[in-house]
Amino acid sequence: MLPGVGVFGTGSTARVLVPLLQAEGFEVHALWGRSEEEACGLAKELSIPFHTSRSDDVLLHQDVDLVCIYIPPSMTRQIAVKALGIGKNVVCEKAATAIDSFKMVTAARYYPQLLSMMGNTLRFLPAFVAMRQLLVEGYVGDIQVCDVRVYGPSLLDQSYGWTSEELMGGGGLHIVGSTIIDLLSYLTGHRAHRVHGLLRTFVEQNNLIRGIRRVTSDDFCFFQMLMGGTGSSGVCCTVTLNFNMPGSFVHEVMVVGSAGRLVVRGTELYGQRNESKCEELLLADISGVGPEVKEMPLPHLQGLSSMVKALRQSFQAHEERRLWSQGPVASAPTFEDGLYVQTVVEAVKRSSISGEWVCVEIMSQEPDPNHNLCEALQRNKN
């Protein structure tokens, strides 16, 4: 028996997600938007019976047992933590800061029986599932280098909003780079321990964002990660993100090892062993999801479709709507993975400012918000 779904968000992901959920047999009972007009318009378009601009109206809806959160990062933590506290299963996008991510991890640990899953759809893309299996089987031998290139048009919204603000989670590093950081950890089985990065904002104003408004989020990012062991036993990763290329989209992930290489271009997997003379197609694009939509590149669209199928398989084996099985979503990123990713993102930002390599240190306890005040009071006493 599939759970009823409540969706937070009226952006491009929500527009694509709802039809995919409905196609897999989920009933979407409620939709939240930042305004009544936004929520009403999309609810009518997608045949959702209830809409609101009040978050509690969705979280307390009696028919909603699974909450999908696709809203600005600065709002994600509040909704996700509250949803888990009420007893809802949660699938959500990234938070804005490592502190927000840590609070989400704490809530997930407190309610382990509930599904708490980050929505990085690339983990579910068949090409990356196959790539990971081949890496485990030793197709490339010992993994040495990962090289990622993502080029595309601007990520900015039509008007000034969170995508324009670095502090609100906007920018190529946070929006796209975070999915790549998580993907590389999934593929290699390692986590980054040192990073070095460079962020730039080449387009600070455009025809829609001008006057006193300026874009602070990055539209170009290059960063390196050292993953796994130290010295020659580790994996070297380079990632280049460029969102100043209108009309085109390039998404290429290459893993090179001692015995060969694997590369996913778009949604297709290619490979070549050292003894081979040419590259071979290992997995063609046969998903049949449909054409690429304007709002979402094909790798993310097909990954999202596969993720929804996995959710259906996870829930359908149980008569109780809130119960789920780990197996079909075992590869999904957890809230703890989300904390790791956000920690790496913030380390890359610090590196871009300092120009130096930065160690990745994952938060183990929430910082005291009054730490500086307490230090000042202690100094005064002395």
mmCIF file of C-alpha atoms in Angstrom:
data_model
loop_
_atom_site.group_PDB
_atom_site.id
_atom_site.type_symbol
_atom_site.label_atom_id
_atom_site.label_comp_id
_atom_site.label_asym_id
_atom_site.label_seq_id
_atom_site.Cartn_x
_atom_site.Cartn_y
_atom_site.Cartn_z
ATOM 1 C CA MET A 1 0.000 0.000 0.000
ATOM 2 C CA LEU A 2 1.605 3.250 -1.120
ATOM 3 C CA PRO A 3 1.707 6.276 1.184
ATOM 4 C CA GLY A 4 -0.070 9.502 0.353
ATOM 5 C CA VAL A 5 2.360 12.235 -0.661
ATOM 6 C CA GLY A 6 2.678 15.885 0.242
ATOM 7 C CA VAL A 7 4.966 17.987 -1.950
ATOM 8 C CA PHE A 8 6.733 21.167 -0.829
ATOM 9 C CA GLY A 9 7.707 23.398 -3.729
ATOM 10 C CA THR A 10 6.361 24.747 -6.986
ATOM 11 C CA GLY A 11 9.615 24.930 -8.936
ATOM 12 C CA SER A 12 10.907 22.891 -11.848
ATOM 13 C CA THR A 13 11.668 19.748 -9.819
ATOM 14 C CA ALA A 14 8.193 19.666 -8.275
ATOM 15 C CA ARG A 15 6.616 20.091 -11.714
ATOM 16 C CA VAL A 16 8.492 17.040 -12.971
ATOM 17 C CA LEU A 17 8.248 14.990 -9.753
ATOM 18 C CA VAL A 18 4.479 15.052 -9.293
ATOM 19 C CA PRO A 19 3.599 13.410 -12.655
ATOM 20 C CA LEU A 20 6.288 10.766 -12.041
ATOM 21 C CA LEU A 21 4.809 9.985 -8.621
ATOM 22 C CA GLN A 22 1.311 9.774 -10.053
ATOM 23 C CA ALA A 23 2.492 7.487 -12.864
ATOM 24 C CA GLU A 24 3.907 5.046 -10.280
ATOM 25 C CA GLY A 25 0.635 4.913 -8.358
ATOM 26 C CA PHE A 26 1.320 7.440 -5.594
ATOM 27 C CA GLU A 27 -1.532 9.784 -4.715
ATOM 28 C CA VAL A 28 -0.314 13.361 -4.249
ATOM 29 C CA HIS A 29 -2.779 14.789 -1.740
ATOM 30 C CA ALA A 30 -1.268 18.169 -0.891
ATOM 31 C CA LEU A 31 0.973 20.857 -2.353
ATOM 32 C CA TRP A 32 2.732 23.725 -0.575
ATOM 33 C CA GLY A 33 3.819 26.925 -2.282
ATOM 34 C CA ARG A 34 5.350 30.142 -0.992
ATOM 35 C CA SER A 35 2.165 31.962 -2.000
ATOM 36 C CA GLU A 36 -1.443 30.906 -2.439
ATOM 37 C CA GLU A 37 -1.272 31.937 -6.106
ATOM 38 C CA GLU A 38 1.742 29.710 -6.840
ATOM 39 C CA ALA A 39 0.269 26.742 -4.996
ATOM 40 C CA CYS A 40 -3.182 27.146 -6.545
ATOM 41 C CA GLY A 41 -1.865 27.428 -10.090
ATOM 42 C CA LEU A 42 0.322 24.311 -9.937
ATOM 43 C CA ALA A 43 -2.253 22.296 -7.976
ATOM 44 C CA LYS A 44 -4.830 22.893 -10.729
ATOM 45 C CA GLU A 45 -2.295 22.092 -13.445
ATOM 46 C CA LEU A 46 -1.264 18.790 -11.830
ATOM 47 C CA SER A 47 -4.683 17.781 -10.403
ATOM 48 C CA ILE A 48 -3.658 17.966 -6.750
ATOM 49 C CA PRO A 49 -6.774 18.242 -4.545
ATOM 50 C CA PHE A 50 -5.322 20.402 -1.758
ATOM 51 C CA HIS A 51 -2.951 23.358 -1.846
ATOM 52 C CA THR A 52 -1.726 25.831 0.758
ATOM 53 C CA SER A 53 0.978 28.305 1.689
ATOM 54 C CA ARG A 54 0.997 27.094 5.310
ATOM 55 C CA SER A 55 3.503 24.304 5.935
ATOM 56 C CA ASP A 56 1.600 22.789 8.864
ATOM 57 C CA ASP A 57 -1.438 22.218 6.662
ATOM 58 C CA VAL A 58 0.592 19.742 4.597
ATOM 59 C CA LEU A 59 2.519 18.183 7.483
ATOM 60 C CA LEU A 60 -0.668 17.557 9.498
ATOM 61 C CA HIS A 61 -2.730 16.364 6.519
ATOM 62 C CA GLN A 62 -4.250 13.022 7.517
ATOM 63 C CA ASP A 63 -3.610 11.412 4.128
ATOM 64 C CA VAL A 64 0.043 12.461 3.851
ATOM 65 C CA ASP A 65 2.644 9.941 5.049
ATOM 66 C CA LEU A 66 5.525 10.800 2.702
ATOM 67 C CA VAL A 67 6.801 14.369 2.371
ATOM 68 C CA CYS A 68 8.902 15.453 -0.632
ATOM 69 C CA ILE A 69 10.709 18.745 -0.013
ATOM 70 C CA TYR A 70 12.014 20.700 -3.010
ATOM 71 C CA ILE A 71 12.200 24.266 -1.770
ATOM 72 C CA PRO A 72 14.998 26.849 -1.331
ATOM 73 C CA PRO A 73 17.847 25.341 0.764
ATOM 74 C CA SER A 74 17.467 27.908 3.534
ATOM 75 C CA MET A 75 13.973 26.510 4.294
ATOM 76 C CA THR A 76 14.715 22.784 3.957
ATOM 77 C CA ARG A 77 15.966 22.058 7.476
ATOM 78 C CA GLN A 78 12.935 23.530 9.216
ATOM 79 C CA ILE A 79 10.417 21.509 7.195
ATOM 80 C CA ALA A 80 12.418 18.250 7.211
ATOM 81 C CA VAL A 81 13.011 18.234 10.972
ATOM 82 C CA LYS A 82 9.398 19.106 11.700
ATOM 83 C CA ALA A 83 8.103 16.424 9.310
ATOM 84 C CA LEU A 84 10.166 13.709 11.015
ATOM 85 C CA GLY A 85 8.985 14.914 14.415
ATOM 86 C CA ILE A 86 5.358 14.530 13.308
ATOM 87 C CA GLY A 87 6.060 11.007 12.032
ATOM 88 C CA LYS A 88 6.304 11.532 8.274
ATOM 89 C CA ASN A 89 8.781 9.867 5.926
ATOM 90 C CA VAL A 90 10.966 12.458 4.201
ATOM 91 C CA VAL A 91 12.703 12.853 0.845
ATOM 92 C CA CYS A 92 14.346 16.248 0.513
ATOM 93 C CA GLU A 93 16.902 18.378 -1.254
ATOM 94 C CA LYS A 94 20.067 19.764 0.315
ATOM 95 C CA ALA A 95 20.116 22.254 3.201
ATOM 96 C CA ALA A 96 21.835 25.635 3.082
ATOM 97 C CA THR A 97 24.561 25.079 5.704
ATOM 98 C CA ALA A 98 26.409 22.314 7.507
ATOM 99 C CA ILE A 99 24.722 23.347 10.757
ATOM 100 C CA ASP A 100 21.291 22.883 9.168
ATOM 101 C CA SER A 101 22.433 19.512 7.807
ATOM 102 C CA PHE A 102 23.610 18.457 11.262
ATOM 103 C CA LYS A 103 20.198 19.270 12.748
ATOM 104 C CA MET A 104 18.591 17.115 10.069
ATOM 105 C CA VAL A 105 20.986 14.257 10.920
ATOM 106 C CA THR A 106 20.065 14.556 14.611
ATOM 107 C CA ALA A 107 16.359 14.315 13.784
ATOM 108 C CA ALA A 108 16.900 11.318 11.493
ATOM 109 C CA ARG A 109 18.857 9.489 14.213
ATOM 110 C CA TYR A 110 16.061 10.179 16.683
ATOM 111 C CA TYR A 111 13.465 8.634 14.342
ATOM 112 C CA PRO A 112 15.348 5.719 12.683
ATOM 113 C CA GLN A 113 12.142 3.922 11.728
ATOM 114 C CA LEU A 114 11.222 6.749 9.343
ATOM 115 C CA LEU A 115 12.634 7.162 5.838
ATOM 116 C CA SER A 116 15.021 10.128 5.726
ATOM 117 C CA MET A 117 16.580 10.394 2.302
ATOM 118 C CA MET A 118 18.413 13.064 0.351
ATOM 119 C CA GLY A 119 17.155 13.566 -3.179
ATOM 120 C CA ASN A 120 20.360 13.203 -5.213
ATOM 121 C CA THR A 121 18.845 11.466 -8.211
ATOM 122 C CA LEU A 122 22.182 10.758 -9.963
ATOM 123 C CA ARG A 123 22.724 7.780 -7.668
ATOM 124 C CA PHE A 124 19.681 6.155 -9.285
ATOM 125 C CA LEU A 125 20.618 6.837 -12.899
ATOM 126 C CA PRO A 126 21.076 3.378 -14.504
ATOM 127 C CA ALA A 127 24.407 4.415 -16.061
ATOM 128 C CA PHE A 128 25.883 5.260 -12.645
ATOM 129 C CA VAL A 129 24.390 2.149 -11.029
ATOM 130 C CA ALA A 130 26.119 0.075 -13.719
ATOM 131 C CA MET A 131 29.348 2.079 -13.381
ATOM 132 C CA ARG A 132 29.483 1.440 -9.644
ATOM 133 C CA GLN A 133 28.924 -2.283 -10.152
ATOM 134 C CA LEU A 134 31.735 -2.460 -12.693
ATOM 135 C CA LEU A 135 34.041 -0.526 -10.358
ATOM 136 C CA VAL A 136 33.294 -3.010 -7.572
ATOM 137 C CA GLU A 137 34.026 -5.874 -9.989
ATOM 138 C CA GLY A 138 37.408 -4.331 -10.825
ATOM 139 C CA TYR A 139 36.822 -3.181 -14.409
ATOM 140 C CA VAL A 140 39.292 -0.285 -14.034
ATOM 141 C CA GLY A 141 41.510 -1.938 -11.424
ATOM 142 C CA ASP A 142 42.582 0.353 -8.581
ATOM 143 C CA ILE A 143 40.778 3.687 -8.895
ATOM 144 C CA GLN A 144 43.267 6.514 -9.402
ATOM 145 C CA VAL A 145 41.547 9.565 -10.909
ATOM 146 C CA CYS A 146 38.005 10.922 -11.246
ATOM 147 C CA ASP A 147 37.360 13.749 -13.703
ATOM 148 C CA VAL A 148 33.987 15.503 -13.942
ATOM 149 C CA ARG A 149 32.780 18.205 -16.345
ATOM 150 C CA VAL A 150 29.359 19.843 -16.149
ATOM 151 C CA TYR A 151 28.660 22.725 -18.540
ATOM 152 C CA GLY A 152 25.316 24.377 -19.109
ATOM 153 C CA PRO A 153 23.216 27.537 -19.199
ATOM 154 C CA SER A 154 22.720 29.901 -16.275
ATOM 155 C CA LEU A 155 21.169 28.517 -13.078
ATOM 156 C CA LEU A 156 19.615 31.882 -12.158
ATOM 157 C CA ASP A 157 15.859 32.278 -11.840
ATOM 158 C CA GLN A 158 13.921 34.766 -13.930
ATOM 159 C CA SER A 159 13.919 37.208 -11.017
ATOM 160 C CA TYR A 160 16.228 37.922 -8.089
ATOM 161 C CA GLY A 161 15.899 35.119 -5.533
ATOM 162 C CA TRP A 162 17.777 32.446 -3.638
ATOM 163 C CA THR A 163 19.612 31.187 -6.743
ATOM 164 C CA SER A 164 21.313 34.598 -6.924
ATOM 165 C CA GLU A 165 22.520 34.507 -3.315
ATOM 166 C CA GLU A 166 25.531 32.471 -2.243
ATOM 167 C CA LEU A 167 24.470 32.589 1.428
ATOM 168 C CA MET A 168 21.031 31.157 0.580
ATOM 169 C CA GLY A 169 22.423 28.129 -1.231
ATOM 170 C CA GLY A 170 22.599 29.499 -4.755
ATOM 171 C CA GLY A 171 25.403 28.893 -7.224
ATOM 172 C CA GLY A 172 26.823 26.062 -9.267
ATOM 173 C CA LEU A 173 28.861 24.570 -6.415
ATOM 174 C CA HIS A 174 25.887 24.236 -4.079
ATOM 175 C CA ILE A 175 23.187 23.345 -6.612
ATOM 176 C CA VAL A 176 25.143 21.013 -8.925
ATOM 177 C CA GLY A 177 28.528 20.510 -7.270
ATOM 178 C CA SER A 178 26.893 18.974 -4.202
ATOM 179 C CA THR A 179 25.329 16.232 -6.346
ATOM 180 C CA ILE A 180 28.729 15.506 -7.907
ATOM 181 C CA ILE A 181 30.470 15.349 -4.518
ATOM 182 C CA ASP A 182 27.884 12.837 -3.336
ATOM 183 C CA LEU A 183 28.059 10.863 -6.598
ATOM 184 C CA LEU A 184 31.839 10.482 -6.434
ATOM 185 C CA SER A 185 31.594 9.197 -2.869
ATOM 186 C CA TYR A 186 28.951 6.687 -4.013
ATOM 187 C CA LEU A 187 31.033 5.513 -6.982
ATOM 188 C CA THR A 188 34.408 5.215 -5.263
ATOM 189 C CA GLY A 189 33.318 4.260 -1.752
ATOM 190 C CA HIS A 190 35.577 7.005 -0.374
ATOM 191 C CA ARG A 191 35.122 10.436 1.129
ATOM 192 C CA ALA A 192 37.184 13.575 0.605
ATOM 193 C CA HIS A 193 39.650 14.539 3.326
ATOM 194 C CA ARG A 194 41.266 17.565 1.614
ATOM 195 C CA VAL A 195 39.944 19.981 -1.014
ATOM 196 C CA HIS A 196 41.113 22.939 -3.059
ATOM 197 C CA GLY A 197 38.778 25.156 -5.072
ATOM 198 C CA LEU A 198 38.150 28.292 -7.070
ATOM 199 C CA LEU A 199 34.755 30.015 -7.410
ATOM 200 C CA ARG A 200 33.898 32.916 -9.692
ATOM 201 C CA THR A 201 30.809 34.981 -10.468
ATOM 202 C CA PHE A 202 31.185 36.210 -14.047
ATOM 203 C CA VAL A 203 27.591 37.425 -14.452
ATOM 204 C CA GLU A 204 26.757 39.737 -11.568
ATOM 205 C CA GLN A 205 23.876 41.456 -13.354
ATOM 206 C CA ASN A 206 21.678 40.778 -16.374
ATOM 207 C CA ASN A 207 18.522 42.140 -18.016
ATOM 208 C CA LEU A 208 16.377 40.872 -15.134
ATOM 209 C CA ILE A 209 18.750 41.424 -12.201
ATOM 210 C CA ARG A 210 20.111 44.972 -12.195
ATOM 211 C CA GLY A 211 20.178 48.251 -10.295
ATOM 212 C CA ILE A 212 21.213 47.747 -6.681
ATOM 213 C CA ARG A 213 20.841 43.961 -7.030
ATOM 214 C CA ARG A 214 23.949 41.891 -7.686
ATOM 215 C CA VAL A 215 24.435 38.160 -8.034
ATOM 216 C CA THR A 216 26.769 36.694 -5.388
ATOM 217 C CA SER A 217 26.382 33.005 -6.281
ATOM 218 C CA ASP A 218 29.058 31.357 -8.430
ATOM 219 C CA ASP A 219 28.516 30.538 -12.103
ATOM 220 C CA PHE A 220 31.964 28.938 -12.497
ATOM 221 C CA CYS A 221 33.641 26.535 -10.109
ATOM 222 C CA PHE A 222 36.711 24.338 -10.282
ATOM 223 C CA PHE A 223 37.736 22.144 -7.371
ATOM 224 C CA GLN A 224 39.951 19.212 -6.511
ATOM 225 C CA MET A 225 39.406 16.534 -3.879
ATOM 226 C CA LEU A 226 41.749 13.980 -2.345
ATOM 227 C CA MET A 227 39.615 10.993 -1.357
ATOM 228 C CA GLY A 228 40.291 7.813 0.564
ATOM 229 C CA GLY A 229 43.824 7.043 1.730
ATOM 230 C CA THR A 230 46.741 9.438 1.875
ATOM 231 C CA GLY A 231 49.653 9.485 -0.543
ATOM 232 C CA SER A 232 49.553 7.328 -3.661
ATOM 233 C CA SER A 233 46.752 5.121 -2.298
ATOM 234 C CA GLY A 234 44.153 7.899 -2.489
ATOM 235 C CA VAL A 235 41.868 8.955 -5.335
ATOM 236 C CA CYS A 236 42.459 12.315 -7.044
ATOM 237 C CA CYS A 237 39.287 14.060 -8.245
ATOM 238 C CA THR A 238 38.872 17.167 -10.387
ATOM 239 C CA VAL A 239 35.501 18.812 -11.008
ATOM 240 C CA THR A 240 34.777 21.695 -13.406
ATOM 241 C CA LEU A 241 31.369 23.416 -13.374
ATOM 242 C CA ASN A 242 30.623 26.172 -15.898
ATOM 243 C CA PHE A 243 27.160 27.689 -16.219
ATOM 244 C CA ASN A 244 27.909 30.327 -18.823
ATOM 245 C CA MET A 245 27.078 28.178 -21.870
ATOM 246 C CA PRO A 246 23.531 28.905 -23.098
ATOM 247 C CA GLY A 247 21.940 26.345 -25.383
ATOM 248 C CA SER A 248 24.135 23.429 -24.386
ATOM 249 C CA PHE A 249 24.479 20.887 -21.603
ATOM 250 C CA VAL A 250 27.495 18.650 -20.984
ATOM 251 C CA HIS A 251 27.529 16.089 -18.174
ATOM 252 C CA GLU A 252 30.554 13.782 -18.152
ATOM 253 C CA VAL A 253 31.922 11.693 -15.280
ATOM 254 C CA MET A 254 35.104 9.685 -15.875
ATOM 255 C CA VAL A 255 36.802 7.212 -13.531
ATOM 256 C CA VAL A 256 40.333 6.108 -14.448
ATOM 257 C CA GLY A 257 42.134 3.192 -12.847
ATOM 258 C CA SER A 258 45.178 0.996 -13.185
ATOM 259 C CA ALA A 259 43.420 -1.347 -15.653
ATOM 260 C CA GLY A 260 41.151 0.958 -17.661
ATOM 261 C CA ARG A 261 38.533 3.654 -17.513
ATOM 262 C CA LEU A 262 34.772 4.154 -17.361
ATOM 263 C CA VAL A 263 32.909 7.269 -18.425
ATOM 264 C CA VAL A 264 29.271 8.326 -18.312
ATOM 265 C CA ARG A 265 28.374 10.895 -20.950
ATOM 266 C CA GLY A 266 24.875 12.157 -20.357
ATOM 267 C CA THR A 267 22.960 8.940 -19.659
ATOM 268 C CA GLU A 268 25.194 6.417 -21.450
ATOM 269 C CA LEU A 269 28.091 4.388 -20.059
ATOM 270 C CA TYR A 270 31.307 3.740 -21.992
ATOM 271 C CA GLY A 271 34.409 1.810 -21.039
ATOM 272 C CA GLN A 272 37.874 0.932 -22.240
ATOM 273 C CA ARG A 273 40.412 -1.456 -20.739
ATOM 274 C CA ASN A 274 44.115 -0.778 -21.114
ATOM 275 C CA GLU A 275 44.578 -3.663 -23.546
ATOM 276 C CA SER A 276 41.679 -2.514 -25.777
ATOM 277 C CA LYS A 277 42.209 -0.359 -28.843
ATOM 278 C CA CYS A 278 38.907 1.487 -28.690
ATOM 279 C CA GLU A 279 36.157 2.532 -26.331
ATOM 280 C CA GLU A 280 32.984 0.422 -26.138
ATOM 281 C CA LEU A 281 29.397 1.311 -25.304
ATOM 282 C CA LEU A 282 28.483 -0.618 -22.164
ATOM 283 C CA LEU A 283 25.015 0.776 -21.445
ATOM 284 C CA ALA A 284 22.893 2.660 -23.949
ATOM 285 C CA ASP A 285 20.078 5.035 -23.087
ATOM 286 C CA ILE A 286 17.007 2.790 -23.216
ATOM 287 C CA SER A 287 15.077 4.227 -20.286
ATOM 288 C CA GLY A 288 12.177 5.578 -22.305
ATOM 289 C CA VAL A 289 11.488 8.320 -19.757
ATOM 290 C CA GLY A 290 10.767 10.765 -22.525
ATOM 291 C CA PRO A 291 12.427 13.820 -24.031
ATOM 292 C CA GLU A 292 14.525 16.193 -21.998
ATOM 293 C CA VAL A 293 12.411 18.910 -20.441
ATOM 294 C CA LYS A 294 13.502 22.513 -20.307
ATOM 295 C CA GLU A 295 13.542 22.587 -16.519
ATOM 296 C CA MET A 296 15.696 19.493 -15.967
ATOM 297 C CA PRO A 297 18.693 17.951 -17.786
ATOM 298 C CA LEU A 298 18.204 14.366 -18.951
ATOM 299 C CA PRO A 299 20.559 12.677 -16.417
ATOM 300 C CA HIS A 300 18.647 14.231 -13.527
ATOM 301 C CA LEU A 301 15.265 13.542 -15.145
ATOM 302 C CA GLN A 302 16.001 9.861 -15.668
ATOM 303 C CA GLY A 303 17.570 9.600 -12.227
ATOM 304 C CA LEU A 304 14.464 11.146 -10.681
ATOM 305 C CA SER A 305 12.258 8.652 -12.540
ATOM 306 C CA SER A 306 14.364 5.742 -11.266
ATOM 307 C CA MET A 307 14.282 7.140 -7.724
ATOM 308 C CA VAL A 308 10.463 7.281 -7.764
ATOM 309 C CA LYS A 309 10.342 3.664 -8.979
ATOM 310 C CA ALA A 310 12.641 2.666 -6.093
ATOM 311 C CA LEU A 311 10.375 4.469 -3.624
ATOM 312 C CA ARG A 312 7.360 2.564 -4.957
ATOM 313 C CA GLN A 313 9.191 -0.740 -4.527
ATOM 314 C CA SER A 314 10.242 0.249 -1.020
ATOM 315 C CA PHE A 315 6.709 1.014 0.163
ATOM 316 C CA GLN A 316 4.499 -1.345 -1.827
ATOM 317 C CA ALA A 317 5.458 -4.517 0.059
ATOM 318 C CA HIS A 318 3.798 -3.271 3.261
ATOM 319 C CA GLU A 319 0.132 -2.926 4.116
ATOM 320 C CA GLU A 320 0.864 -0.109 6.554
ATOM 321 C CA ARG A 321 1.375 3.075 4.527
ATOM 322 C CA ARG A 322 4.241 4.429 6.613
ATOM 323 C CA LEU A 323 6.341 1.251 6.578
ATOM 324 C CA TRP A 324 9.123 0.847 4.024
ATOM 325 C CA SER A 325 11.847 -1.612 3.058
ATOM 326 C CA GLN A 326 15.524 -0.698 2.986
ATOM 327 C CA GLY A 327 16.474 -2.824 -0.030
ATOM 328 C CA PRO A 328 15.132 -0.799 -2.989
ATOM 329 C CA VAL A 329 16.532 2.479 -1.591
ATOM 330 C CA ALA A 330 19.723 1.074 -0.060
ATOM 331 C CA SER A 331 21.858 3.163 -2.428
ATOM 332 C CA ALA A 332 20.035 6.414 -1.619
ATOM 333 C CA PRO A 333 22.000 9.165 0.153
ATOM 334 C CA THR A 334 21.141 9.562 3.820
ATOM 335 C CA PHE A 335 20.996 12.767 5.848
ATOM 336 C CA GLU A 336 24.501 11.879 7.076
ATOM 337 C CA ASP A 337 25.653 11.840 3.450
ATOM 338 C CA GLY A 338 24.024 15.260 3.133
ATOM 339 C CA LEU A 339 26.069 16.546 6.081
ATOM 340 C CA TYR A 340 29.282 15.251 4.505
ATOM 341 C CA VAL A 341 28.453 16.895 1.175
ATOM 342 C CA GLN A 342 27.637 20.243 2.769
ATOM 343 C CA THR A 343 30.880 20.068 4.771
ATOM 344 C CA VAL A 344 32.847 19.584 1.545
ATOM 345 C CA VAL A 345 30.973 22.454 -0.147
ATOM 346 C CA GLU A 346 31.856 24.824 2.691
ATOM 347 C CA ALA A 347 35.479 23.625 2.668
ATOM 348 C CA VAL A 348 35.727 24.394 -1.065
ATOM 349 C CA LYS A 349 34.346 27.879 -0.425
ATOM 350 C CA ARG A 350 36.947 28.489 2.290
ATOM 351 C CA SER A 351 39.672 27.263 -0.042
ATOM 352 C CA SER A 352 38.539 29.669 -2.754
ATOM 353 C CA ILE A 353 38.918 32.551 -0.299
ATOM 354 C CA SER A 354 42.273 31.480 1.164
ATOM 355 C CA GLY A 355 43.797 29.940 -1.961
ATOM 356 C CA GLU A 356 44.988 26.982 0.122
ATOM 357 C CA TRP A 357 44.104 23.322 0.563
ATOM 358 C CA VAL A 358 41.481 22.827 3.281
ATOM 359 C CA CYS A 359 40.860 19.733 5.423
ATOM 360 C CA VAL A 360 37.330 18.321 5.500
ATOM 361 C CA GLU A 361 36.219 17.948 9.108
ATOM 362 C CA ILE A 362 32.675 16.671 9.562
ATOM 363 C CA MET A 363 30.737 18.173 12.449
ATOM 364 C CA SER A 364 30.203 15.790 15.370
ATOM 365 C CA GLN A 365 28.230 18.161 17.590
ATOM 366 C CA GLU A 366 26.275 21.323 17.011
ATOM 367 C CA PRO A 367 28.307 24.484 17.676
ATOM 368 C CA ASP A 368 27.257 26.618 20.615
ATOM 369 C CA PRO A 369 25.518 29.675 19.110
ATOM 370 C CA ASN A 370 26.709 31.711 22.095
ATOM 371 C CA HIS A 371 30.330 30.518 21.870
ATOM 372 C CA ASN A 372 31.799 33.946 21.068
ATOM 373 C CA LEU A 373 29.708 35.617 23.758
ATOM 374 C CA CYS A 374 30.838 33.058 26.355
ATOM 375 C CA GLU A 375 34.477 33.617 25.419
ATOM 376 C CA ALA A 376 34.066 37.371 25.782
ATOM 377 C CA LEU A 377 32.437 36.990 29.197
ATOM 378 C CA GLN A 378 35.229 34.666 30.329
ATOM 379 C CA ARG A 379 37.875 37.173 29.266
ATOM 380 C CA ASN A 380 36.097 39.928 31.190
ATOM 381 C CA LYS A 381 36.091 37.799 34.310
ATOM 382 C CA ASN A 382 39.823 37.264 34.018
#
